[in-house]
CSV table of C-alpha atoms and ligand atoms in Angstrom, one decimal:
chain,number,residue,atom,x,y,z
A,1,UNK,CA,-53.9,17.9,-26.4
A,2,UNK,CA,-54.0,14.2,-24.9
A,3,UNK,CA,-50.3,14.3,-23.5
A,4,UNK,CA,-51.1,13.8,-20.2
A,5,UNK,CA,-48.9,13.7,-16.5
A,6,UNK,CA,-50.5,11.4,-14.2
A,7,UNK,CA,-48.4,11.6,-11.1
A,8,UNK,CA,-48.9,9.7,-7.7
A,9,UNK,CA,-48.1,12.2,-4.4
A,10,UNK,CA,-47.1,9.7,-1.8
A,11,UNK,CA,-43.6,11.0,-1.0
A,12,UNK,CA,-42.1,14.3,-1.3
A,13,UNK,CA,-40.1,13.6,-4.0
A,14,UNK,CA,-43.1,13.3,-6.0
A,15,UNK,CA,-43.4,17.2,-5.0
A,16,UNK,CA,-40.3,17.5,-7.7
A,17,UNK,CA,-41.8,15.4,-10.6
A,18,UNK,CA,-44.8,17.8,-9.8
A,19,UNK,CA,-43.0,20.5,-10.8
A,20,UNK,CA,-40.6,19.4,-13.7
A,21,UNK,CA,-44.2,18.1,-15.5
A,22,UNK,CA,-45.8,21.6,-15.1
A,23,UNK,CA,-43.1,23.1,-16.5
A,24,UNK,CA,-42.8,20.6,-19.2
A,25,UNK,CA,-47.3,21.7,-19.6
A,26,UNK,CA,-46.2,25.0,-19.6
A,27,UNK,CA,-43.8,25.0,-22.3
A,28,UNK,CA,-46.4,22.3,-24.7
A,29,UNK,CA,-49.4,25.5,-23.7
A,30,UNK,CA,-46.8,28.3,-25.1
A,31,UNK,CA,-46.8,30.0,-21.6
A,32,UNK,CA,-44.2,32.7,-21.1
A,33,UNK,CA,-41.8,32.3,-18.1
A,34,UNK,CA,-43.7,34.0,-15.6
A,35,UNK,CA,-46.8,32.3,-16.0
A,36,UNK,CA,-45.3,28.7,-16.0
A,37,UNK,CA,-43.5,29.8,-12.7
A,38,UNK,CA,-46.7,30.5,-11.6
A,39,UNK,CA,-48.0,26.8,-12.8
A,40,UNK,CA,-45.4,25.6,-10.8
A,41,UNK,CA,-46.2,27.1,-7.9
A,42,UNK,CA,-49.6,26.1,-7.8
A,43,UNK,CA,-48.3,22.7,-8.9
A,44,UNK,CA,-46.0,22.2,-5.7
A,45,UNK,CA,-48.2,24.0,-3.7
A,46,UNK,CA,-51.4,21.3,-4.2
A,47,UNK,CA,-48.7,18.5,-4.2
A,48,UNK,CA,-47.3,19.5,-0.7
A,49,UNK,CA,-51.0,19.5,0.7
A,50,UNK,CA,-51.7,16.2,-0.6
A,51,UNK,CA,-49.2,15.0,1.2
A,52,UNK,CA,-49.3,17.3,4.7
A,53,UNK,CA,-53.4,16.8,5.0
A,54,UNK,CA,-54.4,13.6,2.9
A,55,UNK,CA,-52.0,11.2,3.6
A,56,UNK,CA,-50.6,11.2,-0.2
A,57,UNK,CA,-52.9,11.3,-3.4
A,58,UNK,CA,-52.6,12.2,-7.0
A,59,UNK,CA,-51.4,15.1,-9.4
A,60,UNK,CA,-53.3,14.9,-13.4
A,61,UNK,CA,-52.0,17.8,-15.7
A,62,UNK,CA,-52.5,18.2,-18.8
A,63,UNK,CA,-53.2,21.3,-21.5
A,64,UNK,CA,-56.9,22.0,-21.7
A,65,UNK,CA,-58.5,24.9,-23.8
A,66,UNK,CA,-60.5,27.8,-21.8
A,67,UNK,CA,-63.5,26.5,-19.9
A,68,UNK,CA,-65.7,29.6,-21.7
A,69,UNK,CA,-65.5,27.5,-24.6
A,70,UNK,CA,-64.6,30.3,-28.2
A,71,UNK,CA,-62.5,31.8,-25.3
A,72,UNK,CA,-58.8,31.7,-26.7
A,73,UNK,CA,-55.7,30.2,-25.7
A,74,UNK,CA,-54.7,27.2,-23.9
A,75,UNK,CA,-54.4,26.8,-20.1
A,76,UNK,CA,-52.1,24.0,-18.2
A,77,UNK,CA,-54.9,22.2,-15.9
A,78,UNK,CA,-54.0,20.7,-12.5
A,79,UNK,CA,-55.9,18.8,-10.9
A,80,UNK,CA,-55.3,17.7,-7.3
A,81,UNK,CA,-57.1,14.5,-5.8
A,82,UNK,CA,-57.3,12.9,-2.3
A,83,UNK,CA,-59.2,10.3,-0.1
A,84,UNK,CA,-58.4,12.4,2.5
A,85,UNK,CA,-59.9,13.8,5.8
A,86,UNK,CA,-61.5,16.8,3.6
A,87,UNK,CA,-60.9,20.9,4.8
A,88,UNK,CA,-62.9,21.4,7.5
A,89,UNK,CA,-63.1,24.8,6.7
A,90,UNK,CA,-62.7,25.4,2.7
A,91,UNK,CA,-63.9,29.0,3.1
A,92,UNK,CA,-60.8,30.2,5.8
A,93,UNK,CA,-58.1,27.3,3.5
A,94,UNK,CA,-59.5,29.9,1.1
A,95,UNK,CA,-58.1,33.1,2.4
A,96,UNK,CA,-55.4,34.9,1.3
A,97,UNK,CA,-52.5,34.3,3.2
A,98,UNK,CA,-53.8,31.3,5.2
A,99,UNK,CA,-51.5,28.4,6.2
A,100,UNK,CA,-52.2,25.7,9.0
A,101,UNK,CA,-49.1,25.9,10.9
A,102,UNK,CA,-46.4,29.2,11.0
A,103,UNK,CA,-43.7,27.3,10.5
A,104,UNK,CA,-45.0,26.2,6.9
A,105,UNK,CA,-43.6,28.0,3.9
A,106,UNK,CA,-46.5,27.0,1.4
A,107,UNK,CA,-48.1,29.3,-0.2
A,108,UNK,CA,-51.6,28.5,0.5
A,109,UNK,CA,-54.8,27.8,-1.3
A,110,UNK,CA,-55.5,31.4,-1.2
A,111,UNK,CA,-52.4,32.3,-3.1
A,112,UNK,CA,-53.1,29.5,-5.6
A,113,UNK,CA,-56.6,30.7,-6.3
A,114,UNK,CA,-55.1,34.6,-6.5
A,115,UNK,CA,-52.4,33.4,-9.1
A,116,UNK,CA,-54.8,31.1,-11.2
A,117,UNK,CA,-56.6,32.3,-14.1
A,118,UNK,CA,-59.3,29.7,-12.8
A,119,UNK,CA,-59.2,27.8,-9.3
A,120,UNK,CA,-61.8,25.9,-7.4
A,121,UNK,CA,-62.4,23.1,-5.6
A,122,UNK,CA,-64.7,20.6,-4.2
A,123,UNK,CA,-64.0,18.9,-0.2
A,124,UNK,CA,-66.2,16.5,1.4
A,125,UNK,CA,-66.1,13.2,3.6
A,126,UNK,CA,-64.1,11.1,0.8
A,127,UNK,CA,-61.5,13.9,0.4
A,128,UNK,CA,-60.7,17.0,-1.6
A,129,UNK,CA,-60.5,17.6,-5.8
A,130,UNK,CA,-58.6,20.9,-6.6
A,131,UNK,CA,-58.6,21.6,-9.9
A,132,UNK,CA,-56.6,24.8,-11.2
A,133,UNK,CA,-55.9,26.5,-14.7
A,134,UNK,CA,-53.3,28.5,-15.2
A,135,UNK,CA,-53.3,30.3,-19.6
A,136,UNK,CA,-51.4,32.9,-20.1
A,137,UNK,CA,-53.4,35.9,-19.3
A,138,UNK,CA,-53.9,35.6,-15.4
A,139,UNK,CA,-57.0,38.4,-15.8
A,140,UNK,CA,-60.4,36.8,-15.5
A,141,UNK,CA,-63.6,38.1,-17.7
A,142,UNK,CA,-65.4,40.9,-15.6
A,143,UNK,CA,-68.4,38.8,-16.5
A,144,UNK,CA,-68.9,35.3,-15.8
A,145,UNK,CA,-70.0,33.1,-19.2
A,146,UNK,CA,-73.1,31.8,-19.2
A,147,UNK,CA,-72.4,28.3,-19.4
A,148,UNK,CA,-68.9,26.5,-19.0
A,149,UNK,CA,-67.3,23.3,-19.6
A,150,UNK,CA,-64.2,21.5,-18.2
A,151,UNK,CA,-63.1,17.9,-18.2
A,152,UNK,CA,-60.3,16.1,-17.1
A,153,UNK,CA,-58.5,13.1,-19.2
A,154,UNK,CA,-56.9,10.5,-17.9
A,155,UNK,CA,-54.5,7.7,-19.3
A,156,UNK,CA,-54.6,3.6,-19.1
A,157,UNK,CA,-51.6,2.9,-16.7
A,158,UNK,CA,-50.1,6.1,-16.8
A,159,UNK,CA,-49.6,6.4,-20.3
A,160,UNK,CA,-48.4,9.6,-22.0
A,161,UNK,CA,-50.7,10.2,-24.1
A,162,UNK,CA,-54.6,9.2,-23.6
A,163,UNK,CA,-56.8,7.7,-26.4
A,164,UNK,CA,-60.0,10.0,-25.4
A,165,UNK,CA,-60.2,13.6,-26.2
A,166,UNK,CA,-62.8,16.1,-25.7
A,167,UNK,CA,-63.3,19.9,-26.9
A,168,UNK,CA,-66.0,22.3,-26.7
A,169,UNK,CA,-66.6,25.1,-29.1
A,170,UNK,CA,-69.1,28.4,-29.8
A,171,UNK,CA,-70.8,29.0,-33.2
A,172,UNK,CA,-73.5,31.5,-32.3
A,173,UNK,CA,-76.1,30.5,-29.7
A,174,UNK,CA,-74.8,27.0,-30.6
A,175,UNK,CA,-72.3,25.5,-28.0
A,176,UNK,CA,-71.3,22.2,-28.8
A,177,UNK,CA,-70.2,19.5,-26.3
A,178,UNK,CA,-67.9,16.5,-28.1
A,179,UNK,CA,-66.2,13.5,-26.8
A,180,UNK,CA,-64.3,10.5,-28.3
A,181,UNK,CA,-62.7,7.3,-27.5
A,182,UNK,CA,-60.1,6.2,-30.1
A,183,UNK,CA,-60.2,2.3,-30.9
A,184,UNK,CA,-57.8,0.7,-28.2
A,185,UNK,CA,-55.4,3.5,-26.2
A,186,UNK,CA,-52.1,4.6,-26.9
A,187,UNK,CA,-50.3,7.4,-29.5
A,188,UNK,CA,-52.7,6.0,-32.5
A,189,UNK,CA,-55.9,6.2,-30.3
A,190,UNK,CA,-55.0,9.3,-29.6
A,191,UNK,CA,-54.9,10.3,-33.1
A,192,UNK,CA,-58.5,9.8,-33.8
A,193,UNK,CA,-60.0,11.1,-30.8
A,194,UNK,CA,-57.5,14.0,-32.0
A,195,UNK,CA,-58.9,14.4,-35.3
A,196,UNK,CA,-62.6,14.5,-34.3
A,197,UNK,CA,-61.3,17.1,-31.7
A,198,UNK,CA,-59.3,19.1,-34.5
A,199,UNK,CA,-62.8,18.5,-37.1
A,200,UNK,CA,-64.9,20.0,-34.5
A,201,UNK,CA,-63.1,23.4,-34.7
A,202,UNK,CA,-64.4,23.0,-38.6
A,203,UNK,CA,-68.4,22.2,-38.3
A,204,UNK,CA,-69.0,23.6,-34.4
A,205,UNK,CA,-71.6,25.4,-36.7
A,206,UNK,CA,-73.6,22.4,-37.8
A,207,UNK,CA,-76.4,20.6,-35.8
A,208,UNK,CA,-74.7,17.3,-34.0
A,209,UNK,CA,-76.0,14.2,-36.5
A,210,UNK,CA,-74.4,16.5,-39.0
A,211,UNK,CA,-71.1,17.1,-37.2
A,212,UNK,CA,-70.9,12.8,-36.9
A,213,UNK,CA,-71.5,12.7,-40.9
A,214,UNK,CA,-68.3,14.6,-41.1
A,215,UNK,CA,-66.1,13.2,-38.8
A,216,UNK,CA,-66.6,10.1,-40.7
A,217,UNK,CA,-64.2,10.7,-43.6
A,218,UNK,CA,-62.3,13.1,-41.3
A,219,UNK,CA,-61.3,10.0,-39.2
A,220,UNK,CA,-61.3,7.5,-42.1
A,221,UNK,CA,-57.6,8.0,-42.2
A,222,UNK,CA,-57.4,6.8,-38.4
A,223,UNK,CA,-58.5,3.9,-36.2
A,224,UNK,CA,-61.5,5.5,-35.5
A,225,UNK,CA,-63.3,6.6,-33.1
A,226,UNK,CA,-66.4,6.4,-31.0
A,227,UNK,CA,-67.6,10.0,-31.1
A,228,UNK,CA,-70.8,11.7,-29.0
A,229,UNK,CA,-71.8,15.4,-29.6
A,230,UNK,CA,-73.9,17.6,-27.1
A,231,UNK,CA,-74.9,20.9,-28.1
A,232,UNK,CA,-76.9,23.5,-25.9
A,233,UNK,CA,-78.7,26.0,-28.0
A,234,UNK,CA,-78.3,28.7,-25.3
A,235,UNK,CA,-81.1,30.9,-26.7
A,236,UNK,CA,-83.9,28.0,-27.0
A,237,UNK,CA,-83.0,26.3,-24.1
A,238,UNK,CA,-82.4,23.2,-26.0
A,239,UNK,CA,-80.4,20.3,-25.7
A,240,UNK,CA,-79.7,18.4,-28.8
A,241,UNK,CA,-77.6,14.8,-28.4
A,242,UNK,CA,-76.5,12.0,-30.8
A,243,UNK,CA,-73.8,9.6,-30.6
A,244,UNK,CA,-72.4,6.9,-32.3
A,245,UNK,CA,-70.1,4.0,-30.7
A,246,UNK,CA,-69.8,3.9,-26.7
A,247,UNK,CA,-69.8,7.1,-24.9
A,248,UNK,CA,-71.9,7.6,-21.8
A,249,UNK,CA,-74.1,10.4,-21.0
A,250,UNK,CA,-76.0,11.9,-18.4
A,251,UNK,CA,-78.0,14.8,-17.9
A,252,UNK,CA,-79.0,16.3,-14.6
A,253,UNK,CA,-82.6,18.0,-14.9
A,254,UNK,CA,-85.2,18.5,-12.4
A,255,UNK,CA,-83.1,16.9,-10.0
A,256,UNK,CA,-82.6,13.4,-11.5
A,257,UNK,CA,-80.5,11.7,-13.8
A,258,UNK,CA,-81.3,10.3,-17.3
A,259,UNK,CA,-79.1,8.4,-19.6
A,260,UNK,CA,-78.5,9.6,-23.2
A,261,UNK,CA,-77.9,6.7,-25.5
A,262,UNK,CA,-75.3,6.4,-28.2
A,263,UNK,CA,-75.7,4.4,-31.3
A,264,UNK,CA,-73.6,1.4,-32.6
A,265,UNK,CA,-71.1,1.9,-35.0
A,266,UNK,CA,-67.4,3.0,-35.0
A,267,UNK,CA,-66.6,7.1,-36.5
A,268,UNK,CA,-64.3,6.7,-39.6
A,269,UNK,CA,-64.6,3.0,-40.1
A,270,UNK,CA,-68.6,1.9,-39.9
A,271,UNK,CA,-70.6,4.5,-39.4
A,272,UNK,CA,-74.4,3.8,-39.5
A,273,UNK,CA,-77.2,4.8,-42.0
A,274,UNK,CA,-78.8,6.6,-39.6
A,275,UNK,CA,-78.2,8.3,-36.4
A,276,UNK,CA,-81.0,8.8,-33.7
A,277,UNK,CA,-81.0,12.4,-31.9
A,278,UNK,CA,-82.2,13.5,-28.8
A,279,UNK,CA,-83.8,16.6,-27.9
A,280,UNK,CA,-84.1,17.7,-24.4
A,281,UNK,CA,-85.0,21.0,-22.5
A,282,UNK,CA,-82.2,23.0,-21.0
A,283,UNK,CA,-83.2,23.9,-17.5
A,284,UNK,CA,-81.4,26.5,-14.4
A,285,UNK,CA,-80.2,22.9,-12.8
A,286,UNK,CA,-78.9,21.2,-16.1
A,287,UNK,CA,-75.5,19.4,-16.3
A,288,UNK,CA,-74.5,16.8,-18.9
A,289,UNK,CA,-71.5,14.8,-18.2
A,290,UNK,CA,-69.7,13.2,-21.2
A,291,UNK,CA,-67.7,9.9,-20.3
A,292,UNK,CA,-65.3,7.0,-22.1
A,293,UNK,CA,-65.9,3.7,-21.2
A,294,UNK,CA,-62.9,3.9,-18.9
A,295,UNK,CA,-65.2,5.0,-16.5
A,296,UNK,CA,-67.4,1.8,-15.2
A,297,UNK,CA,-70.9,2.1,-16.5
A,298,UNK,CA,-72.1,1.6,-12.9
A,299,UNK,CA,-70.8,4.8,-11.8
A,300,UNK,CA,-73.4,6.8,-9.5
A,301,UNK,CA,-74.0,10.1,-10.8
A,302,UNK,CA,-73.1,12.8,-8.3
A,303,UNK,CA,-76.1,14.1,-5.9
A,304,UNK,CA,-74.6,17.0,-3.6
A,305,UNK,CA,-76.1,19.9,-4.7
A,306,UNK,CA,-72.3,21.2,-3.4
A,307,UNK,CA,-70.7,19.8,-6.0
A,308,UNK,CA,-73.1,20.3,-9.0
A,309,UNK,CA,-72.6,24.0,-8.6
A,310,UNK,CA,-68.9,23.8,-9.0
A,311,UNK,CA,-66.5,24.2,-11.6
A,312,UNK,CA,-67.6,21.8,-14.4
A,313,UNK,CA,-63.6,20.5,-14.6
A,314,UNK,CA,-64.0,19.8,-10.4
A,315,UNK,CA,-67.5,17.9,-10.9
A,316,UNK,CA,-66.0,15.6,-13.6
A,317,UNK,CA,-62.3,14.9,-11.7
A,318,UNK,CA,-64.7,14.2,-8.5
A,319,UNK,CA,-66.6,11.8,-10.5
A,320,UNK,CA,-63.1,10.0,-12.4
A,321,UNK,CA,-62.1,9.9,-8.5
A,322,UNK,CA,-65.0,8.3,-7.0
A,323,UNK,CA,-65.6,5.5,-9.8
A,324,UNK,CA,-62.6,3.9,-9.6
A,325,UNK,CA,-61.0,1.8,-6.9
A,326,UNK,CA,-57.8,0.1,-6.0
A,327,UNK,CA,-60.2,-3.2,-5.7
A,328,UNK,CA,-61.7,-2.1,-9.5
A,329,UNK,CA,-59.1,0.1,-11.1
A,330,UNK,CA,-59.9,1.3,-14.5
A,331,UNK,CA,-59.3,-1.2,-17.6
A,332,UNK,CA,-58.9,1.4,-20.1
A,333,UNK,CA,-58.0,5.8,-20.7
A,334,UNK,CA,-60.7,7.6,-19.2
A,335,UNK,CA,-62.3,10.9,-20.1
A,336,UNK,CA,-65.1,12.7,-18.4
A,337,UNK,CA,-66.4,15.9,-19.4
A,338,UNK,CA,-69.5,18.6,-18.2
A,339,UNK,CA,-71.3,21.1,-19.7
A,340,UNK,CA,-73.1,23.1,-16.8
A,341,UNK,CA,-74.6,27.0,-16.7
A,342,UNK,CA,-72.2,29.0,-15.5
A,343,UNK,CA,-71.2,28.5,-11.4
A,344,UNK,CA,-68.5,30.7,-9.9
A,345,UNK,CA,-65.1,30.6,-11.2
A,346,UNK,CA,-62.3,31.7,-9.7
A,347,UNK,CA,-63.2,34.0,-6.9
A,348,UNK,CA,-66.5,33.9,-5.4
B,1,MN,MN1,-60.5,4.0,-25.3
């Protein structure tokens, strides 16, 4: 799932390539006809805002899996971002039916978040991240999952496919967190931070210095990979981390940010003897974010408490957006993913 469509919105032309890329997403998720109209929709709809209220900005789909993770099916993601103005008033842009002018024939966020089988999104002074799912059943769960992860994955120089990957799965109370970074970018990066991805869906069960030991032959066949692994056992509260080659982490407890180190080596080519693990309480205010080294190690880890609660796939495209700059653009494909308890999805 690392076929990616990075597409600038700075013209309304773009608003077309928009569209003709979600319905390519649509086809690669197995959505029927009606449901990839409705991508597109949403798709053209967030493309036409970023052009009408922030002065242009920037369309990233791609196929992601459901953010309950053991949840089936796959869902095309959208995911809208903008140095705009911000909405001054997300709440009434919210509404069913809303538009800013009556001459406009957009559909409005309202619409988009009605249609979605998962919308929400994040406005402030440095501009707007909308990120919307769209599988193929449009019902949402009657009850909200406990806990939720999302991510967003994006490409070196708009590239097709990206060399990072992440995937979450449930065994049990175990809920299990991975990201990798194939060696280099590009279709055979992508392979290996593939196959740890594809491994996962194999060991989910096993405890995470365990599920390392057997990526290793699984990605000896590859470039290899660096490879981290966060799982949450949701009954004891615990957070268990190892890593091995470089992946950031973070975890938000308590109100403040600690790093989680990873250990040398490289998954499927030199992996080392032993692999240190980190255990952690799981607190009401936790929130781990997974990154690639795409994303400059200096980045400042979120504070508003407005956009902690959000969807974890919003929180991670807010924090892709804000750490890269035309003045420092990224140097390589970058992947940031979150593991939070469950916020509100969809509708409030
Ligand atoms: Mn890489």
């Amino acid at each position: 799932m690392t076929r990616v469509w990075d597409i600038p919105v700075h013209d309304s032309t773009r608003v077309r390539d928009v569209r003709v890329a979600t319905e390519a997403a649509g086809a690669h998720a197995r959505l029927d006809g009606h449901r990839t109209a409705v991508a597109a929709l949403v798709a053209t709809e967030l493309a036409t805002n970023l052009l009408k209220h922030a002065g242009g900005g920037r369309l990233v789909i791609q196929l992601v899996g459901h953010p309950d993770p053991g949840a089936p099916g796959h869902a095309v993601q959208l995911v809208a971002l903008d140095h705009g103005p911000g909405i001054p008033d997300v709440a009434a842009a919210l509404r069913d039916g809303f538009t800013t002018s009556d001459a406009s024939l957009g559909a409005g966020l309202g619409t988009c978040r009605r249609v979605s089988s998962t919308f929400d999104l994040y406005s402030g002074p440095r501009g707007t991240v909308s990120v919307a799912r769209i599988g193929q059943d449009p019902d949402r769960p009657s009850t909200r999952p406990a806990f939720l992860t999302g991510g967003v994955n994006v490409p070196l120089a708009r590239g097709e496919h990206s060399g990072d990957d992440w995937s979450s799965v449930r065994a049990g109370s175990r809920l299990t967190l991975l990201l990798a970074d194939g060696l280099g970018h590009g279709p055979k990066a992508a392979e290996a931070s593939g196959a740890a991805v594809e491994e996962l869906r194999r060991v989910g069960h096993l405890a995470p210095a365990e599920i390392l030991r057997h990526l290793h032959p699984a990605l000896r066949p590859t470039r290899g990979a660096a490879v981290a692994v966060a799982q949450l056992d949701t009954e004891a509260g615990e957070l268990e981390f190892a890593g091995v080659g470089n992946i950031g982490a973070r975890l938000h407890s308590d109100g403040a940010w600690d790093h989680l180190v990873s250990h040398p080596g490289i998954v499927g080519a030199q992996f080392p003897a032993t692999v240190p693990v980190r255990r952690l309480p799981w607190r009401p205010d936790s929130l781990l974010v997974l990154h690639s080294d795409g994303l400059p190690s200096r980045w400042v880890p979120p504070e508003d408490p407005g956009l902690l609660t959000r969807d974890p796939a919003v929180i991670a495209a807010t924090v892709l957006r804000d750490a890269s700059s035309a003045a420092s653009p990224v140097r390589d494909d970058t992947c940031v993913a979150v593991l939070a308890s469950g916020p509100p999805l969809g509708r409030p």
